[in-house]
Coordinates of C-alpha atoms and ligand atoms in Angstrom, one line a residue:
X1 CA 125.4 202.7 116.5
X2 CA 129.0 201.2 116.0
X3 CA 128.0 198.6 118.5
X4 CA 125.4 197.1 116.8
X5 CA 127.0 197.5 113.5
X6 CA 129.8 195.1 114.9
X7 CA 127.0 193.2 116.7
X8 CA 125.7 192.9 113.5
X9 CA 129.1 191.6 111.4
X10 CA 129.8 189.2 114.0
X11 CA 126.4 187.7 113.8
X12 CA 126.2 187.6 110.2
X13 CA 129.9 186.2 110.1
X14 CA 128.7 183.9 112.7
X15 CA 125.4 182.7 110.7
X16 CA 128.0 182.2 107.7
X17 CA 130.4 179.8 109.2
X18 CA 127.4 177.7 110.4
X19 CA 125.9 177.6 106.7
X20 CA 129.4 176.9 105.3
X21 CA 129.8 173.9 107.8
X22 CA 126.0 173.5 107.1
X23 CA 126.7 173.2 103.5
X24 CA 129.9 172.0 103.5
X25 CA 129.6 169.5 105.6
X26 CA 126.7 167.5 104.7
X27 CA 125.6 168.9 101.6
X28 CA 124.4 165.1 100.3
X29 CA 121.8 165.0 102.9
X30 CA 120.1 168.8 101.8
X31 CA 120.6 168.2 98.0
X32 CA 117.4 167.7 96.1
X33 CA 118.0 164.4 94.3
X34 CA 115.5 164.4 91.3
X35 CA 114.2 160.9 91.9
X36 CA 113.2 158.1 88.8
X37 CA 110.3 155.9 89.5
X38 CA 111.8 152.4 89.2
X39 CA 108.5 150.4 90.5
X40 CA 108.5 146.8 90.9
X41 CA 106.0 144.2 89.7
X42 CA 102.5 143.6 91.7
X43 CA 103.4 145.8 95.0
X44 CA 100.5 145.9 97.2
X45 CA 100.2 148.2 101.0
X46 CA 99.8 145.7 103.9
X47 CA 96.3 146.2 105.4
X48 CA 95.9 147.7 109.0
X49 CA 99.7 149.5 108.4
X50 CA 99.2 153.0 108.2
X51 CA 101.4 154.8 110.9
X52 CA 105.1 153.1 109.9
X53 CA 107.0 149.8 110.1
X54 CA 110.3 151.3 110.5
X55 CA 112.0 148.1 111.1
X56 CA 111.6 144.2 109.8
X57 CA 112.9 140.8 110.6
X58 CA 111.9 138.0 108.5
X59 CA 112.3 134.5 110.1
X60 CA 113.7 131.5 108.4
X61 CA 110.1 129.9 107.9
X62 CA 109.1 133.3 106.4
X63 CA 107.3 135.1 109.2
X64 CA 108.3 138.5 108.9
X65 CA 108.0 140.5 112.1
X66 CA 107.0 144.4 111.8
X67 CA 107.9 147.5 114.1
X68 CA 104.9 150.3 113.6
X69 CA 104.1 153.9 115.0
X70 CA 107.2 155.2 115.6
X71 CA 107.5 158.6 117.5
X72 CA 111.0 160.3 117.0
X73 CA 111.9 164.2 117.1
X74 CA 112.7 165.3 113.7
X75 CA 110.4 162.9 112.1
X76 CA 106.6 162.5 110.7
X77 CA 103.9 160.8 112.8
X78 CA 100.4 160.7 111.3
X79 CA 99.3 159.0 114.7
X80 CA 101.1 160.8 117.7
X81 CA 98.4 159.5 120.4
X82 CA 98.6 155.8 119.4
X83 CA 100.8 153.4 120.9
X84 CA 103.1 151.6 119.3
X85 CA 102.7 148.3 117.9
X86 CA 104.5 145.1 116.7
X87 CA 102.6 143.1 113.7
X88 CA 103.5 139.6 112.1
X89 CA 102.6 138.5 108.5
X90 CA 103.4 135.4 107.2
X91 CA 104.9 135.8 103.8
X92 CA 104.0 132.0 102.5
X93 CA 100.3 132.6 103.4
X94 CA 98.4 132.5 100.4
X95 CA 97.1 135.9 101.8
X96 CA 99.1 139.2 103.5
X97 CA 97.5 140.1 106.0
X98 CA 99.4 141.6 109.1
X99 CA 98.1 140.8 113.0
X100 CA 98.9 142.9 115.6
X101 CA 101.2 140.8 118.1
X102 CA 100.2 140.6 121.7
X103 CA 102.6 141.2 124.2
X104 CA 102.5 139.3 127.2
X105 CA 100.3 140.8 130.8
X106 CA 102.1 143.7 132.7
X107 CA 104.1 145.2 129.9
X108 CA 103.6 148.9 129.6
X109 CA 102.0 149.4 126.6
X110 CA 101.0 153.3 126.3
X111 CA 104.3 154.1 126.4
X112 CA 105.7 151.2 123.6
X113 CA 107.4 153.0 121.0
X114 CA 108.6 150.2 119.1
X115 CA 112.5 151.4 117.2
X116 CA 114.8 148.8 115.3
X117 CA 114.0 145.1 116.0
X118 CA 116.2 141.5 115.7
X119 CA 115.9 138.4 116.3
X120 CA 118.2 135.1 117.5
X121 CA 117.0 131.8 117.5
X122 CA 118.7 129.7 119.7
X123 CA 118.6 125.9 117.9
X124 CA 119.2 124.0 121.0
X125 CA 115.0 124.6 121.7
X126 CA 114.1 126.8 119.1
X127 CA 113.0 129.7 121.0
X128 CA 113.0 132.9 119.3
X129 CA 113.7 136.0 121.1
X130 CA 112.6 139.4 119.4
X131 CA 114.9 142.2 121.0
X132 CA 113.2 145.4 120.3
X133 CA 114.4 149.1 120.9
X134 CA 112.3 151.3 122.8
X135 CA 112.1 155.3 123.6
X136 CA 109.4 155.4 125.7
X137 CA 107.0 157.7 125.0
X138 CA 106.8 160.7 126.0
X139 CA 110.3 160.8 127.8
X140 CA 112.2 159.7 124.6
X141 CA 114.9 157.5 126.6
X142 CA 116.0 154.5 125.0
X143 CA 115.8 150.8 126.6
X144 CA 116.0 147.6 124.8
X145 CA 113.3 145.0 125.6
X146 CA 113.6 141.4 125.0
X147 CA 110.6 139.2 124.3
X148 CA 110.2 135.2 123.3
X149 CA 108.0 134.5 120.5
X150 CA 105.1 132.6 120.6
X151 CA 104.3 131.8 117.4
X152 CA 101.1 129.7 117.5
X153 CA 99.2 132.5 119.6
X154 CA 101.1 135.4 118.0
X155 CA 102.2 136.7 121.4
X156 CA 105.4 138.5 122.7
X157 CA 106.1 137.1 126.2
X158 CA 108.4 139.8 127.8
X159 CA 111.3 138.3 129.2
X160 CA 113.5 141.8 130.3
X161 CA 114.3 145.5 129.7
X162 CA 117.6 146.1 129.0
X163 CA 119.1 149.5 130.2
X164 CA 122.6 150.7 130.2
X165 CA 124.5 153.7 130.3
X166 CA 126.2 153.1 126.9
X167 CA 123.1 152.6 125.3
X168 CA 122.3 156.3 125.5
X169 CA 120.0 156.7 122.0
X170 CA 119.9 153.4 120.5
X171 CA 118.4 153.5 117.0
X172 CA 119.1 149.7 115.7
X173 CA 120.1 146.4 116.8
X174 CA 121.6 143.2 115.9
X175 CA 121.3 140.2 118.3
X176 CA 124.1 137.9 118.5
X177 CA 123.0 135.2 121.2
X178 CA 120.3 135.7 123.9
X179 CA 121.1 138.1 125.4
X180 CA 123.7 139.5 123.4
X181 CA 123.5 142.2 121.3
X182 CA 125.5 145.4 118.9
X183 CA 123.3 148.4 119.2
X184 CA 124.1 152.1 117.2
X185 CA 123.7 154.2 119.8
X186 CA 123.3 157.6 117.6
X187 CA 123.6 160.2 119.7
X188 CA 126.1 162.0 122.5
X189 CA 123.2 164.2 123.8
X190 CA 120.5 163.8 125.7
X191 CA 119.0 167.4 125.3
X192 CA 116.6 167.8 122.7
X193 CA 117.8 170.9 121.5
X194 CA 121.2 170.1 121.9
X195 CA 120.5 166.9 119.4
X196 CA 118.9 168.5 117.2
X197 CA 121.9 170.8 116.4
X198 CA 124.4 167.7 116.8
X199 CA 122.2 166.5 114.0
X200 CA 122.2 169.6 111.8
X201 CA 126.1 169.8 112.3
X202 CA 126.9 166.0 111.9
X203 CA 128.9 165.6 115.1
X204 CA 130.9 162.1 114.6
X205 CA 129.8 161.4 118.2
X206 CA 127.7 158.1 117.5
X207 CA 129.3 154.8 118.7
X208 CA 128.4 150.6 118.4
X209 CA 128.3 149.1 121.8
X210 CA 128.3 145.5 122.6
X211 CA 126.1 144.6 125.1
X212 CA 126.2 141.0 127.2
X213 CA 124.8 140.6 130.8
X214 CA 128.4 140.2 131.3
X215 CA 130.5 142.7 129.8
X216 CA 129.1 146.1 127.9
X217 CA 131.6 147.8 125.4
X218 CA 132.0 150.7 123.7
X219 CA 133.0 148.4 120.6
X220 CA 133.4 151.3 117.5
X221 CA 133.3 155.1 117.8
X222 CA 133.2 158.3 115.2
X223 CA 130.4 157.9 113.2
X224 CA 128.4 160.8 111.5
X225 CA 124.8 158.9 112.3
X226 CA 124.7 155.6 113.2
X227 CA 121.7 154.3 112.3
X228 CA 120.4 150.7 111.2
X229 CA 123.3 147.4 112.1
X230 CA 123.3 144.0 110.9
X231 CA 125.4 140.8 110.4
X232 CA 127.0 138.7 107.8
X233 CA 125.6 135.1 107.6
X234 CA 129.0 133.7 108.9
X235 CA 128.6 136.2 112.0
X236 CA 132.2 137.8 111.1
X237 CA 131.3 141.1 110.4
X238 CA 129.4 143.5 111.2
X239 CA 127.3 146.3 108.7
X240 CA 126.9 149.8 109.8
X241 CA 124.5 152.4 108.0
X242 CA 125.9 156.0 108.8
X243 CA 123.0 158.1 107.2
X244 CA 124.9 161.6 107.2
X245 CA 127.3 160.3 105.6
X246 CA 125.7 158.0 102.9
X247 CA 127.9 155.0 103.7
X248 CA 127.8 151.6 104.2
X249 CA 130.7 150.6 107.3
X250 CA 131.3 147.5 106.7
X251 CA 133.5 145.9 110.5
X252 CA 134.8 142.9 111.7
X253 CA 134.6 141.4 115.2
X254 CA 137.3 141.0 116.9
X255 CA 137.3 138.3 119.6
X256 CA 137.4 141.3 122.0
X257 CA 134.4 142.4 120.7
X258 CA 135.4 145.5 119.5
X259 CA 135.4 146.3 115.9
X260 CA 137.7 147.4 113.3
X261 CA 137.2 148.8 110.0
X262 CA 137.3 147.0 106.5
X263 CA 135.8 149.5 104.1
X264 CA 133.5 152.2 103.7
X265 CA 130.7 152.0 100.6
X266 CA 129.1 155.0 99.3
X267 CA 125.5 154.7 98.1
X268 CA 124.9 158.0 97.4
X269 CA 121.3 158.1 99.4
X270 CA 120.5 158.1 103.1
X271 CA 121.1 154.7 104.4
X272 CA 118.5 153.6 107.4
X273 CA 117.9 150.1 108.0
X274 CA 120.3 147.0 106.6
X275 CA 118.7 143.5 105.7
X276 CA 121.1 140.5 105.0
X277 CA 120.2 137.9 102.8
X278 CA 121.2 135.2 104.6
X279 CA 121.7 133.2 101.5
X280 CA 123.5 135.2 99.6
X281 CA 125.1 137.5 101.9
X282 CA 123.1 140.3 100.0
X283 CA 122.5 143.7 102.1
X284 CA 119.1 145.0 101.5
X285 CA 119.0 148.8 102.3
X286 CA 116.1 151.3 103.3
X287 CA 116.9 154.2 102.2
X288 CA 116.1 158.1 102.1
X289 CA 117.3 159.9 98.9
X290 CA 116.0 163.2 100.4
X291 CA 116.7 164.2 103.8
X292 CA 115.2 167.4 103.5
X293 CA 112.0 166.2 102.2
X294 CA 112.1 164.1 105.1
X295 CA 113.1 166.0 108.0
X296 CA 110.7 169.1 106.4
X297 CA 107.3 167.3 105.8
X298 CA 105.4 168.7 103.1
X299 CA 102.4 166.3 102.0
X300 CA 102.6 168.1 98.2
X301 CA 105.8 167.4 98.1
X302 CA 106.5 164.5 99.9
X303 CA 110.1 162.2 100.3
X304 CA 110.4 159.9 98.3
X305 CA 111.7 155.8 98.9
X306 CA 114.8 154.7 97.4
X307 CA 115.6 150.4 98.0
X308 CA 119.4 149.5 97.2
X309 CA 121.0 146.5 97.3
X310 CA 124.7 145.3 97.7
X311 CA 126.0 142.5 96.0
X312 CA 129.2 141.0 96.7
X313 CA 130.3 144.1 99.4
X314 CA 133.6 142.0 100.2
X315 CA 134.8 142.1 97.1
X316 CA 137.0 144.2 95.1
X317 CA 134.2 145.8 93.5
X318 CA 130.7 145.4 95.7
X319 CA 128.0 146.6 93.1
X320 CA 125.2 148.9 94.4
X321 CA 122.1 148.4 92.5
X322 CA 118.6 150.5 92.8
X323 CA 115.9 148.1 92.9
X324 CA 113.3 150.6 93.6
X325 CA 112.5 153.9 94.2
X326 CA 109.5 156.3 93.9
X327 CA 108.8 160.2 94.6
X328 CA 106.9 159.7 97.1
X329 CA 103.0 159.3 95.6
X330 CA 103.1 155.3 96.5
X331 CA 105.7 155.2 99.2
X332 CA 107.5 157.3 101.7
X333 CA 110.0 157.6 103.8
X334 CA 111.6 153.9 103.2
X335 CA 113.4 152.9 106.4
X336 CA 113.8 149.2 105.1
X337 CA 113.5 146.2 102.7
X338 CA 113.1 143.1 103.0
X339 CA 113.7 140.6 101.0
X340 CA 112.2 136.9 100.8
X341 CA 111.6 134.4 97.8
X342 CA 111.1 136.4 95.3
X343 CA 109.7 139.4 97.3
X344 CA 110.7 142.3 99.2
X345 CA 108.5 144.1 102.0
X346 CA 109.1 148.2 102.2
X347 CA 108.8 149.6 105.3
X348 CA 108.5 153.4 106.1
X349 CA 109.0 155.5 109.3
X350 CA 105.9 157.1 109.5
X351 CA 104.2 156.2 106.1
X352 CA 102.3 152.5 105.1
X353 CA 104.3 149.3 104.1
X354 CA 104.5 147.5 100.8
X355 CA 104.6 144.0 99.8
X356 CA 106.0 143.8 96.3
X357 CA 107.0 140.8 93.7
X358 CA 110.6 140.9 92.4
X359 CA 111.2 140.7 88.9
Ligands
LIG401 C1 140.8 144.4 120.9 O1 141.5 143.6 119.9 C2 142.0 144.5 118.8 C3 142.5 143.5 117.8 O2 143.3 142.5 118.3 C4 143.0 145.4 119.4 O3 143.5 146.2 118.3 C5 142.4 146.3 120.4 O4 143.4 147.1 121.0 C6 141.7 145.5 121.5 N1 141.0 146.4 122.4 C7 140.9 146.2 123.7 C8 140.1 147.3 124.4 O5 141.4 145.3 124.3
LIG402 C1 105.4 161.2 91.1 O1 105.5 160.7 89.8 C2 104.2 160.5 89.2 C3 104.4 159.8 87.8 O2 104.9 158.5 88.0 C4 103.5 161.8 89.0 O3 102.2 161.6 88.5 C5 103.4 162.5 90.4 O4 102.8 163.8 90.3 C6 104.7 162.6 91.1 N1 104.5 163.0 92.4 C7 105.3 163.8 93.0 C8 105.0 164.2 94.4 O5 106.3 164.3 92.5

């Protein structure tokens, strides 16, 4: 009897140091966050999108380029026996309509699982690679692929896959040349179970690694979640989304490569992927302002989308603005915005994407 009375204390003193570090920890993520529409001006779902667009690059010319069907433990999927897919719609068509991309003859397609996406022109010829990251499905491991677009026939010609023992879980990517890449590489596991509680606990393990064919770094370490990357426009720093802890990194290159950071920006919502305005230096974010909701789907109570932008983030004062959100009955499960000439595409992990007017 004694025995399993102190069986008992030491499990329940055990159960209440993991919900204090639970709570404690990353209490943002778990709060409820009672959630204002703030809807924009003639939004409308891209046709044929149904199953996510986790991730979008939009071109210079305005062809916006569209990751869909995402499969990822912990998260949603309305379609879990269909490929992924990579769609392109062309924003100054006088109608959106996305169309599924080809990829080029002897790429596995069954197991595509399409993550975060970039893309690098290179101006001596033009050629535009699409760097994709991929877990294929159904072993979850993470490679990067690396494509040339063909614009005229909408086709992906695959070029390479990209593996590497740095880039362990790759969630997002920003290409810097060619080949060359940063990539968040958010987790130090590679059991599922294991993840899952490196998740719940919000283990700083994630790390940015630069990747070239010639030298691969472990470039930034200690991040909460590492999740979506991106650039400035003069390609001196680089933008980091850390989704447990609702920040904003913002680092600069150094010319080793490695990174060091300038500041840190709280947004108070569950940062996924970063667009930069390459005009105005503006970072568009994708946000999550449940994580609960998200993590515990519940179609009567869905997550909701939250859009943020950052103006001026290398100022004194960068100024966070919501420029949309909703609880979840048009949208869910934001993962990204972007923005072009007066409008911003929404994606979603697992939910439809929306094309909307700015004000
Ligand atoms: C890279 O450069 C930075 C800044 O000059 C320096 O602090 C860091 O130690 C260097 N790292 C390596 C691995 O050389
Ligand atoms: C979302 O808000 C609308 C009002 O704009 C309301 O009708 C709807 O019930 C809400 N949905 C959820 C899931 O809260």
């Amino acid at each position: 009897m004694g025995r399993v009375i102190v069986f008992v204390a030491l499990f329940g003193i055990l159960l209440a140091v993991f919900a204090a570090s639970f709570i404690s920890l990353r209490s943002r993520i778990w709060a409820t966050r009672e959630l204002k529409q703030n809807h924009l001006p003639n939004c409308q779902y891209l046709k044929g999108i149904a199953y996510g667009s986790e991730d979008i690059a939009i071109l210079p010319n305005g062809l916006a380029l569209i990751s869909s069907g995402l499969k990822y433990p912990l998260s949603q999927n309305f379609a879990p026996d269909v490929p992924g897919k990579m769609f392109v719609l062309d924003l100054e068509g006088d109608v959106l309509k996305p169309v599924e991309l080809r990829i080029s003859h002897g790429f596995d397609m069954q197991s595509f699982n399409p993550h975060g996406i970039s893309t690098y022109i290179d101006h001596t010829d033009d050629t535009v690679y699409v760097f994709v990251v991929n877990h294929l499905h159904p072993q979850f491991t993470s490679q990067i692929e690396l494509f040339k677009f063909l614009e005229e026939d909408n086709t992906l010609i695959h070029l390479k896959t990209i593996k590497h023992e740095l880039l362990l879980n790759v969630n997002d990517i920003v290409a810097i040349g060619p080949e060359t890449f940063y990539a968040s590489s958010d987790h130090y596991f590679t059991d599922s179970i294991l993840r899952i509680f490196e998740k719940i606990f919000g283990l700083a393990w994630c790390k940015i690694i630069y990747y070239s064919p010639g030298e691969v770094i472990n470039a930034a370490s200690d991040f909460g979640g590492a999740n979506g990357i991106n650039i400035s426009p003069d390609g001196r720093y680089i933008y980091v989304a850390d989704f447990l802890d609702s920040i904003v990194h913002v680092l600069e290159i150094q010319d080793n490569k490695t990174l060091t950071r300038v500041k840190a920006i709280h947004i108070g919502s569950l940062p996924d992927n970063i667009h930069v305005d390459h005009e105005t230096g503006d970072l568009w974010i994708g946000c999550h302002p449940n994580g609960w909701k998200f993590l515990f789907y519940n179609k009567d109570d869905p997550p909701g989308s939250e859009i943020l932008r950052i103006k001026n983030i290398h100022s004194e004062k960068p100024v966070v603005t919501e420029v949309y959100a909703d609880n979840g009955s048009v949208i869910q499960g934001s993962s990204v915005a972007a923005n072009y000439k007066g409008k911003v595409l929404i994606g979603t992990v697992f939910h439809k994407a929306l094309c909307c007017d700015l004000h």
